XYZ file of C-alpha atoms in Angstrom:
569
model
C 1.813 -8.271 62.520
C 5.559 -7.644 63.223
C 7.648 -6.344 60.139
C 11.004 -7.733 59.680
C 13.421 -6.581 57.003
C 16.551 -8.293 56.354
C 19.034 -6.699 54.277
C 22.200 -7.442 52.626
C 24.195 -4.281 51.691
C 26.835 -3.181 48.860
C 29.601 -4.190 47.848
C 29.734 -7.776 47.323
C 29.124 -10.286 44.442
C 25.884 -8.947 42.488
C 25.479 -12.289 40.719
C 23.489 -14.778 43.266
C 21.098 -14.394 45.927
C 22.585 -14.158 49.424
C 23.390 -17.415 51.042
C 22.543 -16.260 54.514
C 18.966 -15.016 53.256
C 18.037 -18.597 52.574
C 19.287 -19.820 56.193
C 17.699 -16.951 57.837
C 14.385 -17.380 56.177
C 14.027 -20.565 57.438
C 15.225 -20.168 60.823
C 13.122 -16.904 61.688
C 10.201 -18.216 59.600
C 10.064 -21.413 62.092
C 10.562 -18.984 64.993
C 7.728 -16.377 64.594
C 5.338 -18.583 62.008
C 2.546 -16.222 60.974
C 3.245 -13.254 63.482
C 5.500 -11.696 61.288
C 5.879 -10.426 57.782
C 9.485 -11.200 56.268
C 11.206 -9.277 53.608
C 14.588 -10.372 52.295
C 16.005 -7.462 50.067
C 19.294 -7.809 48.316
C 20.309 -3.993 48.488
C 23.903 -4.992 46.893
C 22.124 -6.340 43.452
C 19.869 -3.383 43.518
C 22.616 -0.799 43.857
C 24.212 -2.535 40.930
C 21.178 -1.638 38.947
C 20.958 1.467 40.399
C 24.300 2.144 39.063
C 23.629 0.654 35.810
C 19.881 2.360 35.359
C 21.665 5.936 35.901
C 23.984 5.137 32.874
C 20.985 3.556 30.804
C 19.208 6.704 31.501
C 22.082 9.154 30.666
C 22.363 11.007 33.854
C 25.722 9.672 34.384
C 26.833 11.445 31.066
C 24.792 14.480 32.113
C 26.512 14.795 35.321
C 30.108 14.274 33.684
C 29.469 17.375 31.186
C 28.142 19.381 34.101
C 31.507 18.837 36.357
C 33.482 19.649 33.568
C 32.378 23.294 33.800
C 33.216 23.575 37.468
C 36.608 24.234 38.753
C 38.149 20.952 39.659
C 41.276 19.454 41.230
C 43.466 18.809 38.013
C 43.433 14.708 38.598
C 39.627 14.384 38.786
C 39.480 16.664 35.687
C 41.670 14.280 33.568
C 39.642 11.421 34.921
C 36.083 13.110 33.831
C 37.583 14.201 30.205
C 38.435 10.445 29.906
C 35.217 9.456 30.916
C 33.471 12.137 28.672
C 35.022 10.591 25.704
C 33.294 7.141 26.034
C 30.068 8.016 28.027
C 28.698 9.357 24.993
C 27.958 5.719 24.387
C 28.103 4.294 27.589
C 23.756 3.710 27.677
C 23.879 1.921 24.133
C 26.806 -0.430 25.394
C 24.795 -1.006 28.905
C 22.061 -2.356 26.694
C 23.958 -4.625 24.878
C 25.809 -5.414 28.192
C 22.728 -6.531 29.988
C 21.471 -8.407 27.017
C 24.888 -10.488 26.817
C 24.895 -11.089 30.608
C 21.350 -12.379 30.563
C 21.729 -14.741 27.408
C 23.642 -17.854 27.578
C 25.402 -17.879 23.623
C 26.406 -14.119 23.931
C 27.566 -14.825 27.807
C 29.856 -17.601 26.277
C 31.162 -15.400 23.619
C 34.306 -14.296 25.378
C 34.787 -11.143 23.423
C 30.837 -10.176 24.000
C 31.581 -11.076 27.640
C 34.500 -9.040 28.095
C 32.513 -6.075 26.464
C 29.567 -6.181 28.847
C 31.970 -6.605 31.898
C 34.298 -3.587 31.111
C 31.263 -1.441 29.922
C 29.469 -2.241 33.371
C 32.682 -1.396 35.215
C 32.978 2.020 33.043
C 29.339 2.755 34.390
C 30.730 2.206 38.170
C 33.897 4.004 37.119
C 31.962 7.264 35.885
C 29.576 6.959 39.300
C 32.576 6.650 41.640
C 34.085 10.177 40.021
C 31.090 12.177 42.109
C 33.219 10.846 44.831
C 36.821 10.615 43.761
C 38.827 9.262 44.503
C 36.775 6.493 45.886
C 36.089 3.881 43.679
C 32.955 1.479 43.836
C 33.156 -1.161 41.402
C 31.226 -4.278 40.267
C 31.317 -6.196 43.525
C 34.226 -4.181 44.828
C 34.633 -0.850 47.035
C 37.579 1.466 47.541
C 36.160 4.558 49.214
C 37.727 8.084 49.200
C 38.273 7.760 53.084
C 39.484 4.315 54.199
C 37.128 3.428 56.981
C 39.311 2.053 59.435
C 38.100 4.071 62.690
C 34.983 4.909 64.342
C 35.898 8.687 63.697
C 36.236 7.931 60.020
C 33.152 6.088 59.725
C 31.285 8.956 61.198
C 32.733 11.347 58.690
C 31.763 9.610 56.053
C 28.198 9.063 57.164
C 27.537 12.407 57.392
C 29.294 13.618 53.879
C 27.306 13.373 50.517
C 30.857 13.959 49.163
C 32.572 10.773 50.762
C 29.669 8.627 51.164
C 28.634 6.945 47.656
C 25.942 5.232 49.289
C 23.712 8.153 50.997
C 21.760 9.490 48.081
C 20.880 5.771 47.164
C 19.964 4.645 50.770
C 18.281 8.208 51.282
C 16.163 7.632 48.607
C 15.551 3.793 49.624
C 14.745 4.556 53.634
C 10.732 5.061 53.072
C 10.473 1.366 52.410
C 12.128 0.617 56.135
C 11.100 3.613 58.323
C 8.181 1.272 59.633
C 10.473 -1.648 60.494
C 9.910 -3.278 63.624
C 13.106 -5.417 62.980
C 15.974 -4.456 60.318
C 18.811 -6.871 60.377
C 21.907 -6.327 57.999
C 24.160 -8.725 56.899
C 27.526 -7.436 57.132
C 30.085 -10.114 55.541
C 32.808 -7.894 53.936
C 34.454 -4.780 55.350
C 33.429 -3.297 52.255
C 29.684 -3.536 53.486
C 30.150 -1.414 56.716
C 29.765 1.900 55.258
C 26.624 1.164 53.380
C 25.265 -0.894 56.406
C 25.815 1.856 58.950
C 24.442 4.313 56.795
C 21.010 2.477 56.223
C 21.072 2.071 59.960
C 21.128 5.610 61.011
C 18.914 6.510 58.338
C 16.350 4.249 59.653
C 16.736 5.165 63.202
C 16.746 8.822 62.433
C 13.081 8.025 61.036
C 11.902 5.194 63.404
C 13.742 5.133 66.739
C 11.920 2.242 68.018
C 12.933 0.026 65.333
C 15.578 -2.849 66.368
C 18.731 -3.007 64.412
C 20.638 -6.143 64.276
C 24.019 -6.536 62.414
C 25.301 -9.850 61.952
C 27.849 -11.483 59.689
C 31.902 -12.363 59.975
C 32.707 -8.620 59.412
C 30.383 -7.205 61.970
C 30.833 -10.103 64.403
C 34.765 -9.129 64.319
C 33.804 -5.666 65.326
C 31.142 -6.498 67.424
C 31.893 -4.228 70.703
C 33.193 -1.711 68.301
C 29.919 -1.118 66.425
C 27.305 -1.700 69.779
C 29.910 0.845 71.760
C 30.717 3.373 68.808
C 27.332 3.345 67.179
C 24.704 2.296 70.056
C 22.356 5.026 69.150
C 21.711 3.040 65.597
C 23.044 -0.297 66.102
C 21.107 -2.006 68.971
C 22.770 -5.362 68.773
C 25.387 -7.339 66.774
C 24.897 -11.185 66.547
C 28.063 -13.116 66.872
C 28.443 -16.363 65.014
C 25.648 -18.338 62.799
C 22.229 -16.166 62.766
C 20.327 -19.027 63.135
C 21.930 -20.236 66.163
C 20.581 -16.918 67.978
C 17.061 -17.643 66.579
C 17.014 -20.858 67.758
C 18.268 -19.565 71.077
C 15.714 -17.033 71.536
C 13.055 -19.962 70.586
C 14.321 -22.052 73.222
C 13.774 -19.548 75.909
C 10.230 -18.404 74.592
C 11.728 -14.952 73.740
C 9.983 -13.302 70.839
C 12.256 -10.987 68.566
C 9.945 -8.268 68.415
C 10.246 -7.951 72.265
C 12.886 -5.649 71.976
C 14.192 -5.093 75.798
C 13.718 -9.130 76.259
C 15.738 -9.557 72.964
C 18.367 -7.126 73.811
C 18.837 -8.770 77.218
C 19.085 -12.199 75.910
C 21.723 -11.091 72.992
C 23.974 -9.616 75.997
C 23.722 -13.096 77.475
C 24.176 -14.681 74.477
C 27.413 -12.987 73.137
C 28.665 -13.613 76.639
C 28.184 -17.294 76.874
C 30.322 -20.050 75.315
C 31.258 -19.344 71.580
C 30.338 -22.688 70.867
C 26.845 -21.949 71.047
C 27.115 -19.202 68.294
C 27.260 -21.935 65.766
C 25.269 -24.804 64.574
C 25.761 -27.531 61.650
C 24.200 -26.272 58.200
C 21.030 -28.443 57.672
C 18.385 -28.559 54.714
C 16.506 -25.769 55.803
C 17.168 -23.663 52.875
C 14.824 -21.372 51.206
C 15.271 -19.245 48.259
C 11.879 -18.525 47.374
C 12.188 -14.829 48.476
C 14.774 -14.162 45.407
C 13.905 -12.595 42.304
C 16.520 -15.163 40.518
C 15.879 -13.572 37.196
C 16.985 -10.247 38.245
C 20.938 -11.411 38.486
C 23.227 -10.748 35.801
C 23.648 -14.082 34.846
C 22.047 -16.279 32.168
C 21.082 -18.773 34.375
C 20.780 -18.995 38.087
C 23.758 -20.104 40.269
C 22.860 -21.069 43.964
C 25.018 -20.750 46.942
C 25.710 -23.747 49.275
C 27.503 -24.173 52.413
C 27.737 -27.758 52.866
C 30.450 -26.929 55.337
C 31.080 -24.093 57.246
C 34.756 -23.226 59.333
C 38.141 -24.722 58.751
C 38.627 -28.284 59.687
C 42.706 -27.333 59.671
C 43.018 -24.222 61.560
C 46.658 -23.977 61.877
C 47.619 -21.382 58.927
C 49.388 -18.683 61.050
C 48.279 -15.753 59.041
C 44.569 -16.610 58.639
C 41.448 -14.940 60.396
C 38.791 -15.685 57.837
C 35.300 -15.969 58.633
C 33.922 -16.465 62.280
C 37.276 -17.046 63.878
C 35.720 -18.601 66.902
C 33.335 -21.532 64.701
C 34.475 -25.123 64.678
C 34.306 -26.992 61.464
C 30.872 -28.245 60.897
C 29.409 -30.106 58.067
C 25.866 -30.611 56.204
C 25.288 -34.296 56.277
C 25.924 -35.806 52.865
C 22.593 -37.054 51.939
C 21.362 -33.626 53.112
C 23.750 -32.099 50.390
C 21.868 -34.244 47.742
C 18.595 -33.838 49.001
C 18.802 -29.703 48.993
C 20.281 -29.667 45.647
C 17.605 -31.695 44.365
C 15.024 -29.666 45.758
C 16.378 -26.823 44.483
C 16.816 -27.914 41.016
C 13.087 -28.690 41.214
C 12.107 -25.075 42.314
C 14.451 -23.013 40.610
C 15.712 -24.684 37.788
C 19.201 -24.593 38.833
C 21.959 -27.094 37.908
C 24.998 -25.129 38.917
C 26.188 -24.326 42.362
C 28.811 -22.374 44.276
C 29.823 -24.401 46.987
C 30.225 -21.616 49.373
C 32.590 -22.637 52.142
C 35.644 -21.571 53.909
C 37.325 -25.218 52.837
C 35.969 -28.847 52.670
C 37.926 -31.733 53.652
C 38.487 -34.708 50.887
C 36.870 -37.423 52.852
C 33.544 -35.208 53.591
C 34.052 -34.095 49.497
C 34.440 -38.085 48.469
C 30.856 -38.864 50.581
C 29.081 -35.759 49.141
C 30.558 -36.859 45.526
C 29.452 -40.749 45.833
C 25.910 -39.206 46.528
C 25.269 -36.862 44.026
C 26.729 -39.750 41.152
C 24.326 -42.220 43.063
C 21.525 -39.656 42.547
C 21.975 -39.197 39.010
C 22.129 -35.305 39.309
C 23.466 -33.647 36.317
C 24.912 -30.530 37.883
C 28.294 -28.577 37.807
C 29.872 -26.924 40.933
C 33.161 -25.256 42.361
C 34.698 -25.157 45.498
C 37.385 -24.434 47.940
C 40.074 -26.779 48.826
C 43.334 -27.260 50.482
C 45.921 -28.815 48.269
C 45.751 -31.988 50.396
C 47.490 -35.376 49.375
C 43.965 -37.077 48.752
C 43.861 -35.129 45.504
C 46.769 -36.758 44.261
C 44.956 -39.844 43.874
C 43.504 -40.071 40.360
C 40.561 -42.097 41.258
C 39.221 -39.614 43.450
C 39.821 -36.569 41.031
C 38.078 -38.562 38.505
C 34.982 -39.389 40.904
C 34.979 -35.509 41.375
C 34.556 -34.963 37.656
C 31.934 -37.363 37.535
C 30.052 -35.616 40.372
C 29.881 -32.480 38.892
C 33.331 -30.735 39.919
C 34.213 -28.393 37.260
C 36.334 -25.785 39.105
C 38.466 -25.803 42.287
C 40.139 -22.596 43.959
C 43.291 -23.901 46.114
C 45.226 -21.609 48.927
C 48.341 -22.818 47.422
C 49.975 -19.641 48.980
C 53.394 -20.720 48.019
C 55.368 -23.138 45.925
C 58.483 -23.022 48.339
C 58.182 -25.390 51.350
C 60.268 -23.500 53.330
C 57.587 -20.726 53.315
C 54.734 -23.088 53.429
C 56.434 -24.371 56.861
C 56.524 -20.799 58.286
C 53.237 -20.146 57.257
C 52.095 -23.516 59.267
C 49.980 -24.800 56.258
C 50.835 -28.449 56.655
C 50.602 -28.924 52.596
C 53.629 -30.900 51.139
C 54.929 -29.469 47.920
C 56.051 -32.608 46.618
C 52.675 -33.496 45.836
C 51.711 -30.278 44.221
C 52.836 -31.410 40.510
C 50.765 -34.986 40.543
C 47.690 -33.184 41.901
C 47.801 -30.378 39.261
C 48.129 -32.613 36.523
C 45.556 -35.146 37.988
C 42.998 -32.265 37.812
C 43.941 -30.833 34.473
C 43.668 -34.587 33.002
C 40.243 -34.608 34.308
C 39.340 -31.240 33.156
C 38.445 -29.429 36.260
C 39.714 -26.155 36.380
C 42.024 -25.074 38.893
C 43.014 -21.485 40.854
C 46.048 -21.099 43.093
C 45.810 -18.376 45.274
C 49.365 -16.472 46.499
C 50.488 -14.524 49.141
C 52.833 -12.004 48.414
C 55.242 -10.652 51.113
C 55.210 -13.292 53.894
C 57.527 -11.816 56.770
C 61.162 -12.622 56.061
C 60.361 -14.840 52.838
C 63.441 -14.595 50.675
C 63.604 -13.263 47.667
C 64.530 -16.918 46.419
C 61.369 -18.722 47.776
C 59.080 -16.398 45.861
C 61.562 -16.592 42.610
C 60.824 -20.756 43.401
C 56.705 -19.949 43.349
C 57.107 -18.242 40.052
C 59.514 -20.802 38.396
C 56.910 -23.525 39.763
C 53.687 -21.804 37.963
C 55.690 -21.492 34.804
C 56.083 -24.932 34.664
C 52.691 -25.680 35.185
C 51.128 -22.730 33.432
C 49.320 -25.210 31.311
C 47.862 -27.125 34.420
C 46.693 -24.206 36.224
C 44.055 -22.179 34.809
C 44.188 -18.987 36.751
C 46.421 -17.500 39.534
C 45.765 -14.823 42.036
C 47.438 -13.151 44.553
C 47.164 -10.618 47.840
C 49.697 -9.317 49.598
C 50.151 -10.585 53.329
C 47.968 -8.861 55.855
C 48.755 -9.039 59.497
C 44.894 -10.025 60.503
C 43.343 -9.517 63.909
C 42.810 -13.056 65.225
C 45.371 -14.569 63.315
C 47.931 -16.656 64.784
C 50.787 -13.981 64.099
C 49.217 -11.629 65.720
C 49.516 -13.471 69.243
C 53.585 -13.970 68.442
C 54.456 -11.271 66.113
C 58.091 -11.447 66.822
C 58.449 -15.198 66.367
C 57.393 -14.490 62.401
C 60.138 -11.436 62.145
C 57.707 -8.708 62.829
C 59.360 -6.112 64.984
C 56.332 -3.502 65.519
C 52.567 -3.854 64.699
C 50.101 -0.757 65.261
C 46.262 -0.842 65.208
C 45.211 1.641 62.633
C 41.732 2.255 63.863
C 39.128 0.401 65.785
C 37.440 -0.837 63.013
C 40.511 -1.956 61.145
C 40.676 -5.738 60.970
C 44.418 -5.464 60.008
C 47.514 -4.145 61.581
C 50.367 -1.697 59.873
C 53.763 -3.921 60.710
C 57.133 -3.738 60.333
C 59.605 -6.356 59.567
C 62.797 -6.834 57.574
C 62.718 -8.103 53.841
C 64.867 -9.248 51.208
C 66.280 -6.289 49.323
C 65.727 -7.982 46.246
C 62.413 -9.193 47.036
C 60.226 -8.285 43.838
C 57.428 -5.764 44.460
C 53.900 -6.959 44.629
C 52.997 -4.930 41.196
C 55.922 -7.047 39.584
C 54.494 -10.271 40.786
C 51.067 -9.604 39.764
C 51.995 -8.365 36.303
C 54.313 -11.807 35.943
C 51.157 -13.750 37.273
C 48.702 -11.789 34.466
C 51.427 -12.723 31.787
C 51.551 -16.674 32.844
C 47.475 -16.754 33.324
C 45.651 -14.010 31.397
C 42.212 -13.078 33.039
C 39.345 -11.273 31.405
C 36.623 -9.695 33.296
C 35.260 -12.273 36.447
C 36.705 -15.383 35.028
C 39.102 -15.642 37.518
C 38.164 -19.240 39.123
C 36.132 -18.876 42.361
C 33.530 -16.731 40.709
C 29.830 -17.444 39.542
C 30.790 -16.312 36.067
C 33.508 -18.485 35.746
C 31.667 -21.656 36.796
C 29.587 -20.857 33.617
C 32.116 -20.819 31.346
C 34.288 -24.241 33.183
C 30.823 -26.082 33.080
C 31.340 -25.507 29.172
C 35.241 -25.441 28.187
C 37.804 -27.746 29.129
C 40.913 -25.640 31.110
C 43.133 -25.799 27.830
C 40.317 -24.785 25.650
C 39.252 -21.873 27.961
C 42.412 -20.402 28.304
C 42.962 -20.701 24.310
C 39.782 -18.664 24.142
C 41.176 -15.917 26.292
C 44.446 -15.466 25.265
C 43.111 -15.361 21.260
C 41.112 -11.747 22.469
C 44.239 -10.524 24.325
C 47.257 -8.682 22.862
């Protein structure tokens, strides 16, 4: 029997089973039937538990003590001394934290929730000091060596000092060394080093294994991974994994037939990108998942009711699979899938894991959920479209279970929005925000700092707007502008005031760039501080997370903001 292992690596959100596995399981099972033994392993969730267990067992505290007796760089010694002060109580704190995150009434006590989140973050911080200045966090990773080139990746792969995942996977690899096929889902760049680490370790023990990578990050670096790491990465599948498995099935090729699969994959990758994608359907299977092991008091399931972006004109964006067209699950399938998951798993909260949802489709889905009498809560990402200015539409969303929406506002300055190609009208923003607030739907807005040639006056206008609507907006987050590979700006940077752009490494998904900015333009740190003062946040209660959905389902926006402000200085 053929042994298939599908892996979701660290570091990403560890609170919910990866959606990719639920999709792949149905596709692969129908392709191979009883011929294969399939194992879907969430190494991201297991790695989180691994770090927590190091803290519970006292090993982190012991390592800190031993490290302080050695010769150390001054900055690291200071960090270790700080960690030493609280590590004595780390195990006790982690026990309380785990209990809080798994118990609803404790989870919803915001003071206890804050303690739990910060305690787990402390465990990750202390763990990371062994790889200083790397910082592996709860759902985040910042490595000591910025992996932006194949040379940097190879250096980290062979260094226990630079690679926080090496010891972990060395202990885990015996479970995989007899695999016939090892599939690794690389969604985010933070997952690249752990993915390559596992692939290399498996190939060292089993050269005959077929190692496949997929996911948006891997797809974006397909040629770089296959050419630069070909000795342990056999192929990278572009687009939706289930589309590739269907491609093999249609041609009568079994995945365990390595030579045929590799030849087919090359033909597939060189073919028209449209074949790499398919409409999401009702074939979702979460039966492999140990739902109770995730650090939430109740299950939350990701559901890709849409894939891709229906707009596709924002000049800065290169999110997800760039070649993919906008595709939607049928509204009746959305309802049937939710019913099925609710019956089998007992899940009533759903994270609509989408690039963006168009309002027309969202209206159809909402009507179906209401008609079916489903009592659920869900959150999603959307554009600030004029449709949200219609009160009846927003009230319908609330009745269907919508409790939180994350909007890519980017700016409140119409001039900046036009330069970005956003296609949104800022004059509608006030009524949209008021409608959502009145309906009881939480709103997060995301903003971009430092868009090329944006004047300081435009950013100040955005800040003034946010202040004017600080009650209607529950949370606001920001990121620095990044010149991304595959974006519209990349094709014509001078049009946007960029005088020079430099690719910093073959594995980098963005460029260093040069452009003139207003000398009075506020720094990113100042902007973030301004946002936090207006929209304080605790832990992962930042609008577009599973943790937040649980709170949004219980508390109205104004009530949650009061509770957060009550516990902060």
